mmCIF file of C-alpha atoms in Angstrom:
data_model
loop_
_atom_site.group_PDB
_atom_site.id
_atom_site.type_symbol
_atom_site.label_atom_id
_atom_site.label_comp_id
_atom_site.label_asym_id
_atom_site.label_seq_id
_atom_site.Cartn_x
_atom_site.Cartn_y
_atom_site.Cartn_z
ATOM 1 C CA UNK A 1072 -10.846 7.913 -15.318
ATOM 2 C CA UNK A 1073 -8.192 7.504 -17.979
ATOM 3 C CA UNK A 1074 -4.596 7.588 -16.774
ATOM 4 C CA UNK A 1075 -3.789 10.236 -19.375
ATOM 5 C CA UNK A 1076 -6.303 12.581 -17.670
ATOM 6 C CA UNK A 1077 -4.426 12.535 -14.358
ATOM 7 C CA UNK A 1078 -2.443 15.613 -13.443
ATOM 8 C CA UNK A 1079 1.277 15.095 -12.940
ATOM 9 C CA UNK A 1080 1.591 18.172 -10.767
ATOM 10 C CA UNK A 1081 2.269 17.191 -7.162
ATOM 11 C CA UNK A 1082 3.661 13.748 -7.996
ATOM 12 C CA UNK A 1083 7.235 12.530 -8.549
ATOM 13 C CA UNK A 1084 9.368 9.431 -8.999
ATOM 14 C CA UNK A 1085 7.188 7.616 -11.516
ATOM 15 C CA UNK A 1086 8.442 4.083 -12.189
ATOM 16 C CA UNK A 1087 7.177 0.630 -13.050
ATOM 17 C CA UNK A 1088 6.463 -1.344 -9.867
ATOM 18 C CA UNK A 1089 7.569 -4.578 -11.556
ATOM 19 C CA UNK A 1090 10.803 -2.959 -12.762
ATOM 20 C CA UNK A 1091 11.687 0.046 -10.532
ATOM 21 C CA UNK A 1092 14.734 0.889 -12.683
ATOM 22 C CA UNK A 1093 12.339 1.704 -15.516
ATOM 23 C CA UNK A 1094 11.470 5.313 -14.765
ATOM 24 C CA UNK A 1095 8.597 7.145 -16.418
ATOM 25 C CA UNK A 1096 8.074 10.798 -17.287
ATOM 26 C CA UNK A 1097 4.526 10.628 -15.915
ATOM 27 C CA UNK A 1098 1.151 8.914 -16.056
ATOM 28 C CA UNK A 1099 1.030 9.145 -19.861
ATOM 29 C CA UNK A 1100 3.799 6.517 -20.057
ATOM 30 C CA UNK A 1101 1.707 3.847 -18.283
ATOM 31 C CA UNK A 1102 1.961 1.530 -21.307
ATOM 32 C CA UNK A 1103 5.767 1.346 -20.846
ATOM 33 C CA UNK A 1104 5.298 -0.810 -17.733
ATOM 34 C CA UNK A 1105 4.937 -4.572 -18.107
ATOM 35 C CA UNK A 1106 1.426 -5.955 -17.736
ATOM 36 C CA UNK A 1107 0.621 -8.671 -15.223
ATOM 37 C CA UNK A 1108 -1.473 -11.748 -16.089
ATOM 38 C CA UNK A 1109 -4.705 -9.712 -15.953
ATOM 39 C CA UNK A 1110 -3.309 -6.953 -18.180
ATOM 40 C CA UNK A 1111 -2.909 -4.470 -15.310
ATOM 41 C CA UNK A 1112 0.159 -2.228 -15.217
ATOM 42 C CA UNK A 1113 1.489 -0.955 -11.901
ATOM 43 C CA UNK A 1114 3.086 2.497 -11.584
ATOM 44 C CA UNK A 1115 4.914 3.529 -8.411
ATOM 45 C CA UNK A 1116 4.870 7.197 -7.520
ATOM 46 C CA UNK A 1117 5.391 9.586 -4.637
ATOM 47 C CA UNK A 1118 4.206 12.978 -3.510
ATOM 48 C CA UNK A 1119 6.325 15.919 -4.611
ATOM 49 C CA UNK A 1120 8.279 17.163 -1.558
ATOM 50 C CA UNK A 1121 7.879 20.748 -2.797
ATOM 51 C CA UNK A 1122 4.092 20.483 -2.382
ATOM 52 C CA UNK A 1123 3.874 17.883 0.396
ATOM 53 C CA UNK A 1124 6.078 18.931 3.287
ATOM 54 C CA UNK A 1125 6.084 15.448 4.823
ATOM 55 C CA UNK A 1126 6.769 13.587 1.580
ATOM 56 C CA UNK A 1127 4.812 10.484 0.649
ATOM 57 C CA UNK A 1128 2.625 9.920 3.681
ATOM 58 C CA UNK A 1129 -0.849 8.465 4.089
ATOM 59 C CA UNK A 1130 -2.662 9.240 7.339
ATOM 60 C CA UNK A 1131 0.676 10.091 8.984
ATOM 61 C CA UNK A 1132 2.454 6.920 7.817
ATOM 62 C CA UNK A 1133 5.334 6.880 5.298
ATOM 63 C CA UNK A 1134 3.917 4.973 2.338
ATOM 64 C CA UNK A 1135 4.710 3.329 -0.966
ATOM 65 C CA UNK A 1136 2.009 4.120 -3.527
ATOM 66 C CA UNK A 1137 1.179 2.131 -6.641
ATOM 67 C CA UNK A 1138 -1.468 3.077 -9.193
ATOM 68 C CA UNK A 1139 -2.940 0.200 -11.181
ATOM 69 C CA UNK A 1140 -3.976 0.856 -14.770
ATOM 70 C CA UNK A 1141 -6.011 -1.631 -16.787
ATOM 71 C CA UNK A 1142 -5.370 -2.653 -20.394
ATOM 72 C CA UNK A 1143 -7.695 0.110 -21.657
ATOM 73 C CA UNK A 1144 -5.640 2.814 -19.919
ATOM 74 C CA UNK A 1145 -8.140 3.447 -17.108
ATOM 75 C CA UNK A 1146 -7.436 3.470 -13.395
ATOM 76 C CA UNK A 1147 -8.195 0.055 -11.941
ATOM 77 C CA UNK A 1148 -7.006 0.681 -8.398
ATOM 78 C CA UNK A 1149 -4.554 1.968 -5.848
ATOM 79 C CA UNK A 1150 -2.252 0.055 -3.528
ATOM 80 C CA UNK A 1151 -0.877 1.627 -0.363
ATOM 81 C CA UNK A 1152 1.868 -0.059 1.646
ATOM 82 C CA UNK A 1153 3.609 1.201 4.737
ATOM 83 C CA UNK A 1154 7.267 1.893 4.003
ATOM 84 C CA UNK A 1155 9.516 -0.768 5.576
ATOM 85 C CA UNK A 1156 12.457 1.670 5.364
ATOM 86 C CA UNK A 1157 10.803 4.250 7.632
ATOM 87 C CA UNK A 1158 12.533 5.133 10.901
ATOM 88 C CA UNK A 1159 11.844 2.592 13.651
ATOM 89 C CA UNK A 1160 9.896 5.157 15.699
ATOM 90 C CA UNK A 1161 7.349 5.546 12.891
ATOM 91 C CA UNK A 1162 7.543 2.027 11.426
ATOM 92 C CA UNK A 1163 6.591 0.396 14.731
ATOM 93 C CA UNK A 1164 3.123 1.927 14.326
ATOM 94 C CA UNK A 1165 2.587 0.726 10.732
ATOM 95 C CA UNK A 1166 -0.109 -1.794 11.681
ATOM 96 C CA UNK A 1167 -2.310 1.106 12.844
ATOM 97 C CA UNK A 1168 -2.769 2.406 9.275
ATOM 98 C CA UNK A 1169 -5.075 -0.542 8.626
ATOM 99 C CA UNK A 1170 -7.378 0.591 11.432
ATOM 100 C CA UNK A 1171 -7.506 4.076 9.932
ATOM 101 C CA UNK A 1172 -8.375 2.659 6.506
ATOM 102 C CA UNK A 1173 -11.125 0.451 7.909
ATOM 103 C CA UNK A 1174 -12.540 3.421 9.823
ATOM 104 C CA UNK A 1175 -12.481 5.561 6.667
ATOM 105 C CA UNK A 1176 -14.750 3.091 4.868
ATOM 106 C CA UNK A 1177 -17.017 2.339 7.841
ATOM 107 C CA UNK A 1178 -16.740 -0.292 10.539
ATOM 108 C CA UNK A 1179 -19.610 -2.469 9.248
ATOM 109 C CA UNK A 1180 -19.418 -5.123 6.563
ATOM 110 C CA UNK A 1181 -15.768 -6.158 6.797
ATOM 111 C CA UNK A 1182 -15.042 -9.882 6.411
ATOM 112 C CA UNK A 1183 -11.865 -10.518 8.396
ATOM 113 C CA UNK A 1184 -9.661 -13.543 8.907
ATOM 114 C CA UNK A 1185 -6.877 -13.960 11.450
ATOM 115 C CA UNK A 1186 -3.747 -15.891 10.482
ATOM 116 C CA UNK A 1187 -2.026 -18.237 12.894
ATOM 117 C CA UNK A 1188 1.627 -17.955 13.897
ATOM 118 C CA UNK A 1189 4.145 -19.785 11.734
ATOM 119 C CA UNK A 1190 6.782 -21.887 13.478
ATOM 120 C CA UNK A 1191 8.702 -19.663 15.876
ATOM 121 C CA UNK A 1192 6.821 -16.424 15.178
ATOM 122 C CA UNK A 1193 6.528 -14.271 18.297
ATOM 123 C CA UNK A 1194 4.341 -11.352 19.373
ATOM 124 C CA UNK A 1195 5.798 -7.844 19.425
ATOM 125 C CA UNK A 1196 4.964 -5.913 22.567
ATOM 126 C CA UNK A 1197 2.459 -8.635 23.467
ATOM 127 C CA UNK A 1198 0.635 -8.320 20.123
ATOM 128 C CA UNK A 1199 0.563 -10.942 17.375
ATOM 129 C CA UNK A 1200 -1.340 -9.856 14.290
ATOM 130 C CA UNK A 1201 -1.896 -11.437 10.867
ATOM 131 C CA UNK A 1202 -5.181 -9.972 9.698
ATOM 132 C CA UNK A 1203 -6.864 -9.728 6.292
ATOM 133 C CA UNK A 1204 -10.129 -7.844 5.932
ATOM 134 C CA UNK A 1205 -12.204 -7.336 2.776
ATOM 135 C CA UNK A 1206 -15.239 -5.254 1.922
ATOM 136 C CA UNK A 1207 -17.017 -3.950 -1.167
ATOM 137 C CA UNK A 1208 -18.528 -0.472 -0.974
ATOM 138 C CA UNK A 1209 -19.456 2.231 -3.486
ATOM 139 C CA UNK A 1210 -18.094 0.292 -6.474
ATOM 140 C CA UNK A 1211 -14.785 -0.396 -4.735
ATOM 141 C CA UNK A 1212 -13.337 -3.667 -3.556
ATOM 142 C CA UNK A 1213 -11.195 -3.025 -0.472
ATOM 143 C CA UNK A 1214 -8.612 -5.297 1.128
ATOM 144 C CA UNK A 1215 -6.703 -4.312 4.261
ATOM 145 C CA UNK A 1216 -3.889 -6.563 5.451
ATOM 146 C CA UNK A 1217 -2.118 -5.924 8.760
ATOM 147 C CA UNK A 1218 0.850 -7.796 10.197
ATOM 148 C CA UNK A 1219 2.727 -7.407 13.443
ATOM 149 C CA UNK A 1220 5.050 -10.162 14.674
ATOM 150 C CA UNK A 1221 8.700 -11.152 14.981
ATOM 151 C CA UNK A 1222 10.180 -14.030 13.017
ATOM 152 C CA UNK A 1223 12.537 -16.359 14.913
ATOM 153 C CA UNK A 1224 15.621 -14.985 13.123
ATOM 154 C CA UNK A 1225 14.878 -11.303 13.881
ATOM 155 C CA UNK A 1226 16.471 -9.298 16.672
ATOM 156 C CA UNK A 1227 14.622 -6.935 19.007
ATOM 157 C CA UNK A 1228 14.708 -3.969 16.597
ATOM 158 C CA UNK A 1229 13.640 -5.989 13.562
ATOM 159 C CA UNK A 1230 10.140 -7.309 13.139
ATOM 160 C CA UNK A 1231 7.300 -7.469 10.639
ATOM 161 C CA UNK A 1232 5.029 -4.445 11.072
ATOM 162 C CA UNK A 1233 3.102 -3.500 7.970
ATOM 163 C CA UNK A 1234 -0.192 -2.552 6.440
ATOM 164 C CA UNK A 1235 -1.157 -3.139 2.811
ATOM 165 C CA UNK A 1236 -4.313 -1.538 1.443
ATOM 166 C CA UNK A 1237 -5.765 -2.351 -1.983
ATOM 167 C CA UNK A 1238 -8.582 -0.238 -3.368
ATOM 168 C CA UNK A 1239 -9.759 -1.754 -6.622
ATOM 169 C CA UNK A 1240 -12.598 -1.085 -8.994
ATOM 170 C CA UNK A 1241 -15.206 -3.693 -8.046
ATOM 171 C CA UNK A 1242 -16.049 -6.287 -10.668
ATOM 172 C CA UNK A 1243 -19.597 -5.957 -11.962
#
C-alpha cells in the first residue's frame, strides 16, 4: 500500500524517527524524513487519544510506533517498541509483549537465540532474558527481541525491560 493512501484519522504526533523535532502533517509528508542507507524513511506516530481511550498501546502495553516507508512511497514495515517512559507498574511487564507477538503469528517456525549476560548484568526477579526470535510468514519477515535484566550501575527500580517487534515486507 502507498503511504499516501493511509488514512490520517485516528493518528497523531507524526514525526521523523531519525529527527523527532521534524514534525509532519501526516503520512503524505513521508518524503520529508531522511532516508537510511536502504532508502527507507521512518515515521513515528501515535494513536489519537480522542479515538483511543488508552492512548498508544499495543496488546495492553504503552508503545512507540514507527512506520517504515520505502523509496517508492510504499509501506515497507512497522516497528513496535515498548515505551521506556511508561510507569514502572506497566513497564516491568514489557518483556511479555514479545510472547503476545509470537503467539499472534503462531508458535511454530521461530528461530530464536539467547544472549549471554554482559559483565555484571543481573537477573530481575530471578529472570535474565536477552532473546531474539525471527520468522517469515505470509510475506512478512518478523523479528521479536525481548530483554529483561539489570545492568551493574542500575538501582532496584531501574532495569532493562523491553520488547522490540519488527514486521517487514519479506524480500522475494
